[in-house]
Every structure is written in structure tokens, then in C-alpha cells.
PDB file of C-alpha atoms and ligand atoms in Angstrom:
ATOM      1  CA  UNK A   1    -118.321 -99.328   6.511  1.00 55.00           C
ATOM      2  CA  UNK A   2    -119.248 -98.292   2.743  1.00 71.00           C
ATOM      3  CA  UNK A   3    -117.031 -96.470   0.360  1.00 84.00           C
ATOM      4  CA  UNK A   4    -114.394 -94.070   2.720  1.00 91.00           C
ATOM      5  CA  UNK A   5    -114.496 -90.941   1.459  1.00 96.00           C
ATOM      6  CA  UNK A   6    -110.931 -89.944   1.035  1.00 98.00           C
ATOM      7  CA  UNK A   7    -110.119 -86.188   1.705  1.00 98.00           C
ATOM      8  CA  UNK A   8    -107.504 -84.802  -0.176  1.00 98.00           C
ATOM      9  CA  UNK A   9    -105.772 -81.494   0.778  1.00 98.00           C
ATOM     10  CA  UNK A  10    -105.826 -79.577  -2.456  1.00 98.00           C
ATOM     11  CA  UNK A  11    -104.455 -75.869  -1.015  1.00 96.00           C
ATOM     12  CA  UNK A  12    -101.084 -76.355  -3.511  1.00 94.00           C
ATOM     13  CA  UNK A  13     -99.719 -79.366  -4.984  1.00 93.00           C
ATOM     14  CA  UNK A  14    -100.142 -82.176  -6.931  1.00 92.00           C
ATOM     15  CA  UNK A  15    -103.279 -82.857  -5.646  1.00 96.00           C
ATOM     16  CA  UNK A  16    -105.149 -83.956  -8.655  1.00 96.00           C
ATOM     17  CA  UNK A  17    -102.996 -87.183  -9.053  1.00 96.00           C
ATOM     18  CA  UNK A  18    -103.772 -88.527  -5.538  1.00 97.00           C
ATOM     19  CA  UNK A  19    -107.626 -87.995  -6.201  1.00 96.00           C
ATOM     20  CA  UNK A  20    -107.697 -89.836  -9.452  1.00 96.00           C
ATOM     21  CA  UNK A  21    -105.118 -92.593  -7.988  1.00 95.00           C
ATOM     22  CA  UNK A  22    -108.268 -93.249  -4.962  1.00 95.00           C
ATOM     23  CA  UNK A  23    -110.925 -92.702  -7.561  1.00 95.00           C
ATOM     24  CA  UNK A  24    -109.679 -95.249  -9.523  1.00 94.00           C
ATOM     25  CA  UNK A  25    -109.461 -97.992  -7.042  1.00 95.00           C
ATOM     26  CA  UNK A  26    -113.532 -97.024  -6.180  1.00 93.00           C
ATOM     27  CA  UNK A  27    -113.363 -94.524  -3.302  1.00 95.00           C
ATOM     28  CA  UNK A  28    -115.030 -91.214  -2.715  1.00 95.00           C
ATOM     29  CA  UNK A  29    -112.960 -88.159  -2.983  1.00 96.00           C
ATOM     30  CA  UNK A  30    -113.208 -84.802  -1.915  1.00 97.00           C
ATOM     31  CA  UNK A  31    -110.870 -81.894  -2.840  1.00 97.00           C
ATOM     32  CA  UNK A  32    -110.374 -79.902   0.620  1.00 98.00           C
ATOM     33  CA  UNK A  33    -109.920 -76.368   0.768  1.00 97.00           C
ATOM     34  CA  UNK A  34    -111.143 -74.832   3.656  1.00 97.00           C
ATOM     35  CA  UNK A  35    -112.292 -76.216   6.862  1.00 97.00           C
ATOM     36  CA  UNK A  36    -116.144 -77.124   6.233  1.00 97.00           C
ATOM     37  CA  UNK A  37    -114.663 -79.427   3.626  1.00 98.00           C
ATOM     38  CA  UNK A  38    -113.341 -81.909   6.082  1.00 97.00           C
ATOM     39  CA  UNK A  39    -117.037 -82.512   7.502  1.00 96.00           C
ATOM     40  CA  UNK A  40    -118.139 -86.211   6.826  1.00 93.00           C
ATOM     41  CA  UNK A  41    -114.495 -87.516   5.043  1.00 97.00           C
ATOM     42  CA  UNK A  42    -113.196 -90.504   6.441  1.00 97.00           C
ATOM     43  CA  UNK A  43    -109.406 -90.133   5.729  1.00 98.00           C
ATOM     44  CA  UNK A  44    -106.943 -87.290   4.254  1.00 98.00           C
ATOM     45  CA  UNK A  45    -104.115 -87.278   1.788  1.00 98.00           C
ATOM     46  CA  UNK A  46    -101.745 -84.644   1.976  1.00 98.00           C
ATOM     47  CA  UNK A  47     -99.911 -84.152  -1.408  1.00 98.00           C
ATOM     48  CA  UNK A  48     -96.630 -83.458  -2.072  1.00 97.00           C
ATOM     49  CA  UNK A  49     -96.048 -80.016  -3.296  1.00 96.00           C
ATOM     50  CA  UNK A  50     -94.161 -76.974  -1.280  1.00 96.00           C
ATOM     51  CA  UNK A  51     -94.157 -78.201   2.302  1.00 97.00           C
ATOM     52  CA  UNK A  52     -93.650 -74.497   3.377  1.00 97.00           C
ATOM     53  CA  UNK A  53     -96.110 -73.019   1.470  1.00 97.00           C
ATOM     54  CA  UNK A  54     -98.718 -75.431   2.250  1.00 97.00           C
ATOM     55  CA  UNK A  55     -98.125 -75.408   6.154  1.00 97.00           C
ATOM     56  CA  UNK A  56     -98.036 -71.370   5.691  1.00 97.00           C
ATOM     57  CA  UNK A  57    -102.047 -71.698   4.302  1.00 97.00           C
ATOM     58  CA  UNK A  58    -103.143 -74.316   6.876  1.00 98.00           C
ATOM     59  CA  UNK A  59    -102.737 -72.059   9.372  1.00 98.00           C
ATOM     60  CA  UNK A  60    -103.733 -69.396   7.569  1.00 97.00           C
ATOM     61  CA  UNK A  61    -107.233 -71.326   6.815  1.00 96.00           C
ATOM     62  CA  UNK A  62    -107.387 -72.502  10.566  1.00 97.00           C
ATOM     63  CA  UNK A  63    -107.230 -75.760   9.424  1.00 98.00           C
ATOM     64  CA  UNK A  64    -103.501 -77.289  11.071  1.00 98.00           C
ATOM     65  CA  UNK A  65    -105.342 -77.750  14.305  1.00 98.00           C
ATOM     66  CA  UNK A  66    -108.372 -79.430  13.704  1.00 98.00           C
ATOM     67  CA  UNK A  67    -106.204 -81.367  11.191  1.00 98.00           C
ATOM     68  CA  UNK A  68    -103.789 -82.659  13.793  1.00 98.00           C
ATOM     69  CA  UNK A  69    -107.099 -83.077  16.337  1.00 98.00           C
ATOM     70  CA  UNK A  70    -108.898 -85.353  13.610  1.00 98.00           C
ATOM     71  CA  UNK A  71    -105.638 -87.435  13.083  1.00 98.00           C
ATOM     72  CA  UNK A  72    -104.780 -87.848  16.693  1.00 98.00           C
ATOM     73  CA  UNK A  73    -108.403 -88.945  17.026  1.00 97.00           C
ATOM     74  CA  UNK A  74    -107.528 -91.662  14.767  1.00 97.00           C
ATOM     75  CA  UNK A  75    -108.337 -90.478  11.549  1.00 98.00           C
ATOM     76  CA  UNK A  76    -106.011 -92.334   8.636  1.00 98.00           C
ATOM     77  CA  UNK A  77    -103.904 -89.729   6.835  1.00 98.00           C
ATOM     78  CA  UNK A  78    -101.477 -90.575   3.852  1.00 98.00           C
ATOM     79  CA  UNK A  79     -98.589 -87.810   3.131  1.00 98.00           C
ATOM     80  CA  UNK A  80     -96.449 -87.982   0.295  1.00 98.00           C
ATOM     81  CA  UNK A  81     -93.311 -85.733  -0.021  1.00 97.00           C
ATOM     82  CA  UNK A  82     -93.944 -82.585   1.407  1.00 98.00           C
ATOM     83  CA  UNK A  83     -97.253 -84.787   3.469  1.00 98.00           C
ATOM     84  CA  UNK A  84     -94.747 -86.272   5.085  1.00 98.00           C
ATOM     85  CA  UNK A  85     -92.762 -83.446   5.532  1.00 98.00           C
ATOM     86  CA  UNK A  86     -95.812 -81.509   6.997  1.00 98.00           C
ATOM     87  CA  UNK A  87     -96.835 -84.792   9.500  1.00 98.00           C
ATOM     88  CA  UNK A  88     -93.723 -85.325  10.872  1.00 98.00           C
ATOM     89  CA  UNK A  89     -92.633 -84.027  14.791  1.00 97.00           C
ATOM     90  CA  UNK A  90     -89.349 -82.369  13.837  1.00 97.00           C
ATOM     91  CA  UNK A  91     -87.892 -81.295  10.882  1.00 97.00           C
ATOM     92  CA  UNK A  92     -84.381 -80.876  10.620  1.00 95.00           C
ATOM     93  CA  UNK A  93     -83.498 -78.009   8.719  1.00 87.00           C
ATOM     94  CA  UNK A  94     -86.250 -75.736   9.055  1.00 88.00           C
ATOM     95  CA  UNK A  95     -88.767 -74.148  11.378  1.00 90.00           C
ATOM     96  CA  UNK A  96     -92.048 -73.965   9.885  1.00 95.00           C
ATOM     97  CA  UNK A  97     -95.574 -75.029  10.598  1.00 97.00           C
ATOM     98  CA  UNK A  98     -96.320 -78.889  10.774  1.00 97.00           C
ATOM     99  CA  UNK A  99     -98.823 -81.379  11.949  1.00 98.00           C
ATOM    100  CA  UNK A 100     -96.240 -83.447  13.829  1.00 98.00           C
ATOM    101  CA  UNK A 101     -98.115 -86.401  14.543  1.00 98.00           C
ATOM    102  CA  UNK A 102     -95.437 -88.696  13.263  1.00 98.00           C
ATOM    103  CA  UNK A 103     -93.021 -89.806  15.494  1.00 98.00           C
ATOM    104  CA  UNK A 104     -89.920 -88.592  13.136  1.00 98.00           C
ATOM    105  CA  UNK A 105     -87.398 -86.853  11.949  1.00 97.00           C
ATOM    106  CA  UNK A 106     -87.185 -85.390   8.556  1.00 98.00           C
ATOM    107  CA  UNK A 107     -84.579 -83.777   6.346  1.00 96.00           C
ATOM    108  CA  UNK A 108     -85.818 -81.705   3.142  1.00 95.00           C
ATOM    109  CA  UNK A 109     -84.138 -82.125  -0.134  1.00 92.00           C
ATOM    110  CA  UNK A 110     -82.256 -84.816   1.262  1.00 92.00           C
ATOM    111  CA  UNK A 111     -80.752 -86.076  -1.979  1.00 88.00           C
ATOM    112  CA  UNK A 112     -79.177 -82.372  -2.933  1.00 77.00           C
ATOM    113  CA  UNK A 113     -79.721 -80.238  -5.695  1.00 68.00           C
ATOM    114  CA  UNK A 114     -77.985 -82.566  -8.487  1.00 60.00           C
ATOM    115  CA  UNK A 115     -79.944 -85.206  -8.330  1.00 68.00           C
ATOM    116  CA  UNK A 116     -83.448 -83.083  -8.096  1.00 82.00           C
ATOM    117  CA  UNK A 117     -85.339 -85.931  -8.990  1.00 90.00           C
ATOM    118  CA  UNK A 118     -84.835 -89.636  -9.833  1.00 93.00           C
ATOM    119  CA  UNK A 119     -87.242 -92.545 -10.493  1.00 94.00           C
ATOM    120  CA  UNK A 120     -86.395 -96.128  -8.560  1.00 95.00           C
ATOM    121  CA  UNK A 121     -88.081 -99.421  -8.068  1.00 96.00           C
ATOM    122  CA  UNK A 122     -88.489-100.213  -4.214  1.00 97.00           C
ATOM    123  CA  UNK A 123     -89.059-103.452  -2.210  1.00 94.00           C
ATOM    124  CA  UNK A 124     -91.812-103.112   0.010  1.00 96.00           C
ATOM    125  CA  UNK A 125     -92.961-106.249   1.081  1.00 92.00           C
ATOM    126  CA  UNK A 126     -96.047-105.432   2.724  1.00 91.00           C
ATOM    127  CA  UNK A 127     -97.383-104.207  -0.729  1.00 94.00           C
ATOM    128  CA  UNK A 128     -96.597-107.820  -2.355  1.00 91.00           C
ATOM    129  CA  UNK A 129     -93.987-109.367  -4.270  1.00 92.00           C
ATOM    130  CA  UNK A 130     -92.850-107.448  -7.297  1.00 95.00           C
ATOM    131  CA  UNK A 131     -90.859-103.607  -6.266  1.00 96.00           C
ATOM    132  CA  UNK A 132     -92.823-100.685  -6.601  1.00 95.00           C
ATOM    133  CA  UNK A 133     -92.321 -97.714  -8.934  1.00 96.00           C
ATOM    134  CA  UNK A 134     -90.953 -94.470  -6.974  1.00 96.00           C
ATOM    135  CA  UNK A 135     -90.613 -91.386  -8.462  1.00 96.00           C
ATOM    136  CA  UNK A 136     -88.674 -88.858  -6.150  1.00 96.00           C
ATOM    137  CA  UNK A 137     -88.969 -85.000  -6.672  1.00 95.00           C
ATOM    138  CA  UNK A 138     -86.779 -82.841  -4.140  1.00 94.00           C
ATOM    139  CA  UNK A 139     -87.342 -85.275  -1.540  1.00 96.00           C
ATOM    140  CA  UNK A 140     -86.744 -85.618   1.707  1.00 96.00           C
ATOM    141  CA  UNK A 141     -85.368 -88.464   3.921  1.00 96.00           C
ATOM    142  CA  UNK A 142     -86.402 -89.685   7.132  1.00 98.00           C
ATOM    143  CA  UNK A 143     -83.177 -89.425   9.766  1.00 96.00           C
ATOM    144  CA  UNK A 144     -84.831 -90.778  12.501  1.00 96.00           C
ATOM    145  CA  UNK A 145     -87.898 -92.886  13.055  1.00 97.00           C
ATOM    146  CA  UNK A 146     -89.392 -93.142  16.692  1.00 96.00           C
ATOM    147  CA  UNK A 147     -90.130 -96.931  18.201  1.00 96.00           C
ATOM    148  CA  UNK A 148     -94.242 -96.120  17.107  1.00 94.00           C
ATOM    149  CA  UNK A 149     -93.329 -95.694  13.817  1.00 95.00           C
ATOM    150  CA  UNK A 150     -92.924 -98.786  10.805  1.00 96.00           C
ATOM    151  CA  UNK A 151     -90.134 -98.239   8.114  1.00 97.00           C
ATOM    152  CA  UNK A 152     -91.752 -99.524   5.003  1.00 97.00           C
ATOM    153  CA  UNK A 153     -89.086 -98.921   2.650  1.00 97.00           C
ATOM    154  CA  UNK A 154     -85.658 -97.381   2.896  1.00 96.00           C
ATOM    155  CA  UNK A 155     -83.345 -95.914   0.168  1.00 94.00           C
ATOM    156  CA  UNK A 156     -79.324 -95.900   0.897  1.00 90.00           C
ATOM    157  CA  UNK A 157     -80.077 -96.717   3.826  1.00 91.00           C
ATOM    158  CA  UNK A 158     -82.342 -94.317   4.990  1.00 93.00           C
ATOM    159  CA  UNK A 159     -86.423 -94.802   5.233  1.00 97.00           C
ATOM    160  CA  UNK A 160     -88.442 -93.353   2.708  1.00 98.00           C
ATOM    161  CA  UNK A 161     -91.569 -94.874   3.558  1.00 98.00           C
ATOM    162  CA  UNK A 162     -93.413 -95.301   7.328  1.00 98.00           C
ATOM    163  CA  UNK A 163     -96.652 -96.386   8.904  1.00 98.00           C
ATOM    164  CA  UNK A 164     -97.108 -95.597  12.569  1.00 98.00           C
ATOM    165  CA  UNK A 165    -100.723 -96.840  13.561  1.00 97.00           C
ATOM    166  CA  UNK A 166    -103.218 -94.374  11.639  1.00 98.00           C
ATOM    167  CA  UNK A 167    -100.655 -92.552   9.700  1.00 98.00           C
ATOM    168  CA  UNK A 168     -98.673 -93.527   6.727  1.00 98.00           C
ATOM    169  CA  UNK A 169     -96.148 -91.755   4.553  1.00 98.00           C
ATOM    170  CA  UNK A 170     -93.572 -91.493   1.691  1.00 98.00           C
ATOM    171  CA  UNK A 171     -90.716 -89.483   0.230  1.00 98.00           C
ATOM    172  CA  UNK A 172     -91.784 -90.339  -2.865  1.00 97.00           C
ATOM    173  CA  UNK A 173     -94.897 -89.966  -5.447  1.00 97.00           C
ATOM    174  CA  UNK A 174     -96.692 -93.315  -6.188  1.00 95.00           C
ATOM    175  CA  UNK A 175     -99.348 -91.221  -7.381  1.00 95.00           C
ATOM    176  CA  UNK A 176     -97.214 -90.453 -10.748  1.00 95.00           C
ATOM    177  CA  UNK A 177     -97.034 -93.661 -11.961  1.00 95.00           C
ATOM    178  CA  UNK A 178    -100.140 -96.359 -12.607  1.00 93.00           C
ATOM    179  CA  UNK A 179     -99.108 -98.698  -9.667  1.00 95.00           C
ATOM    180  CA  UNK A 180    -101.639 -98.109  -7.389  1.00 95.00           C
ATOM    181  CA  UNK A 181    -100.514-100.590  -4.635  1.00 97.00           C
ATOM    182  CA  UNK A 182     -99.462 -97.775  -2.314  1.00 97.00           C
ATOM    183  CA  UNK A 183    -103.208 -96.454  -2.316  1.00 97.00           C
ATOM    184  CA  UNK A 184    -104.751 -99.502  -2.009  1.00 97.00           C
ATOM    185  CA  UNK A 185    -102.750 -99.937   1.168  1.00 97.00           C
ATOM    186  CA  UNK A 186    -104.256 -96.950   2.307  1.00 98.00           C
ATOM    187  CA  UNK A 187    -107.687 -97.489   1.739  1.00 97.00           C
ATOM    188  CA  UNK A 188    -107.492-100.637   3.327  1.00 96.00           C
ATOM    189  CA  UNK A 189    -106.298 -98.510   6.616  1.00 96.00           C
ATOM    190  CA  UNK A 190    -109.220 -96.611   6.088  1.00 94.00           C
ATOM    191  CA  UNK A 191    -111.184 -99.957   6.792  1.00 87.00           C
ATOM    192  CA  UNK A 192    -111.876-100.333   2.886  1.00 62.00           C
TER     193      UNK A 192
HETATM  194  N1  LIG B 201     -88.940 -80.116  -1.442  1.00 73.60           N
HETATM  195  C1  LIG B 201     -90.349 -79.962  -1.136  1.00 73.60           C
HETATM  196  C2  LIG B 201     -90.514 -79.449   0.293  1.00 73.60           C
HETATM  197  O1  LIG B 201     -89.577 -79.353   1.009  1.00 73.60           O
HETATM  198  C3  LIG B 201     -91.073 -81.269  -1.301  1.00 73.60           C
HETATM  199  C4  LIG B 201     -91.057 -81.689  -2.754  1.00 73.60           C
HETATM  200  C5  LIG B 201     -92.254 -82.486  -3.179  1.00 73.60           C
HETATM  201  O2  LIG B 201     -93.281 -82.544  -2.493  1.00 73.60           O
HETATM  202  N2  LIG B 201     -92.158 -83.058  -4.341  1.00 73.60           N
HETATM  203  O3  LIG B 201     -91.607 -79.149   0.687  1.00 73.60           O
END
């Protein structure tokens, strides 16, 4: 396979980041808006962002289902924040639209109001040696993790980053900071 060309939902959210994060590292990227625009990419980020408001327009665009079908299919998808929010199969304190192709459970603004947002260094061996930069915005925590489903990385205790075959997601934004580990991981899912 050539250069993937990496989809990135761009209906709300900081978008823009996880493009130039991919770009840099040499893939093709491809803002996605409507459905047409997922024709021909090879994988799909899902930025973080309003998880409510962008699971409200996916379904407004028609585009949750053929989403989920793609990913099911086998198609890698990344999710950060409210991506993972939007891929996981149950989320705990809210009913709204979702993917729910991850095998998890998910709690939304998991660290509480006063600490809105916080920047950490994690261990996640799979992505080498030295921690990674993490900057958390509002994030959310995974409470449960199915036996598919990989914890990467885990904060207090609780996992904050997962891989379950074709899909792979974080609580937090690596795409805010110049360590571009976390999307070389992905690309290399996407057979790069
Ligand atoms: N709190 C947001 C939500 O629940 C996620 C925040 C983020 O993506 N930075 O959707």
C-alpha cells in the first residue's frame, strides 16, 4: 500500500491539529464533511471537540452509519477525547448518538470541573521508551474496558488510552503538542 489517506472528521473540533499532526509524518489527508468525502480514504480520525454536538451532525449528515459500517469492516479509526467518547458502546452519563464500536465504557468530564484541563507525561510503552506528552481538556475516563479491547495507558488508575484490533483511542490530545508518536502509531495501523 502507498501513502493512506487519513480521513479526518472536521464537522466541529479541533480538527485542524490532527490533519497537520498526519501531514507531517507524510500521509494524505482529507477534511470530511459530508458523506461523499469518505470515498477512497483509508482511515478516519475523529477529533476531540463537543462529543454531543458532533454525534448530533453525524446523524444529521447520514454519516454515523456508514461510519460505524466502514469501521466494523475494518477500517482503522483514531478518536481522541470526544472520538473516543463518540466510538465507545456505552457511555455512562449520557444518552446521545455514538458509533459504539469500542468495546467500553466511558465517563465524560471524568476529572470534574476544577481541574478542566491539565497537561501530564504518560508511559506508554508500546510508543517507546521516553513518556509521552498528554494534554487533557474536559476529558473523559474509560470505567470499563471489554476483554477485545488493549489499555495503552491509564491515569489514577483508570485507562486513558485503548486499542482494540482496528480502533484506537485517547482521553487526551497528542495532537497539541509536537510529539507525534501517537500518530505514527496510527499510521502504522493503517498499514503505513
Ligand atoms: N467534554 C467533551 C465531551 O464530552 C470532550 C472534550 C474534548 O474533546 N476536549 O464531548
Amino acid at each position: 500500500m502507498g501513502k493512506p489517506c487519513v480521513g479526518v472528521l472536521a464537522l466541529q473540533g479541533a480538527f485542524r491539529e490532527h490533519a497537520a499532526s498526519v501531514a507531517r509524518l507524510g500521509a494524505e489527508t482529507r477534511e470530511v464533511r459530508q458523506l461523499k468525502d469518505m470515498d477512497g480514504i483509508d482511515a478516519m480520525i475523529i477529533p476531540g471537540g463537543e462529543s454531543t454536538t458532533m454525534g448530533k451532525l453525524l446523524v444529521e449528515w447520514g454519516m454515523l452509519d456508514p461510519l460505524r459500517q466502514r469501521i466494523e469492516k475494518g477500517m482503522p479509526v483514531y478518536g481522541s477525547c470526544a472520538g473516543l467518547i463518540l466510538l465507545c458502546r456505552e457511555i455512562e452519563n449520557s444518552d446521545q448518538p455514538r458509533l459504539g464500536v469500542l468495546d467500553a465504557v466511558v465517563r465524560r468530564n471524568a476529572f470534574g470541573r476544577q481541574v478542566d484541563s491539565f497537561e501530564t507525561e504518560l508511559d506508554i510503552p508500546e510508543l517507546g521508551q521516553s513518556p509521552i506528552p498528554a494534554v487533557f481538556i474536559r476529558a473523559p475516563v474509560l470505567t470499563g474496558v471489554g476483554p477485545r479491547a488493549r489499555v495503552l495507558a491509564q491515569v489514577n488508575g483508570q485507562a486513558v488510552a485503548v486499542r482494540q484490533d482496528n480502533v484506537l483511542a485517547t482521553s487526551f490530545h497528542p495532537e497539541l503538542t509536537p510529539d507525534t508518536r501517537l500518530h505514527r502509531y496510527f499510521l502504522e495501523m493503517c498499514g503505513n
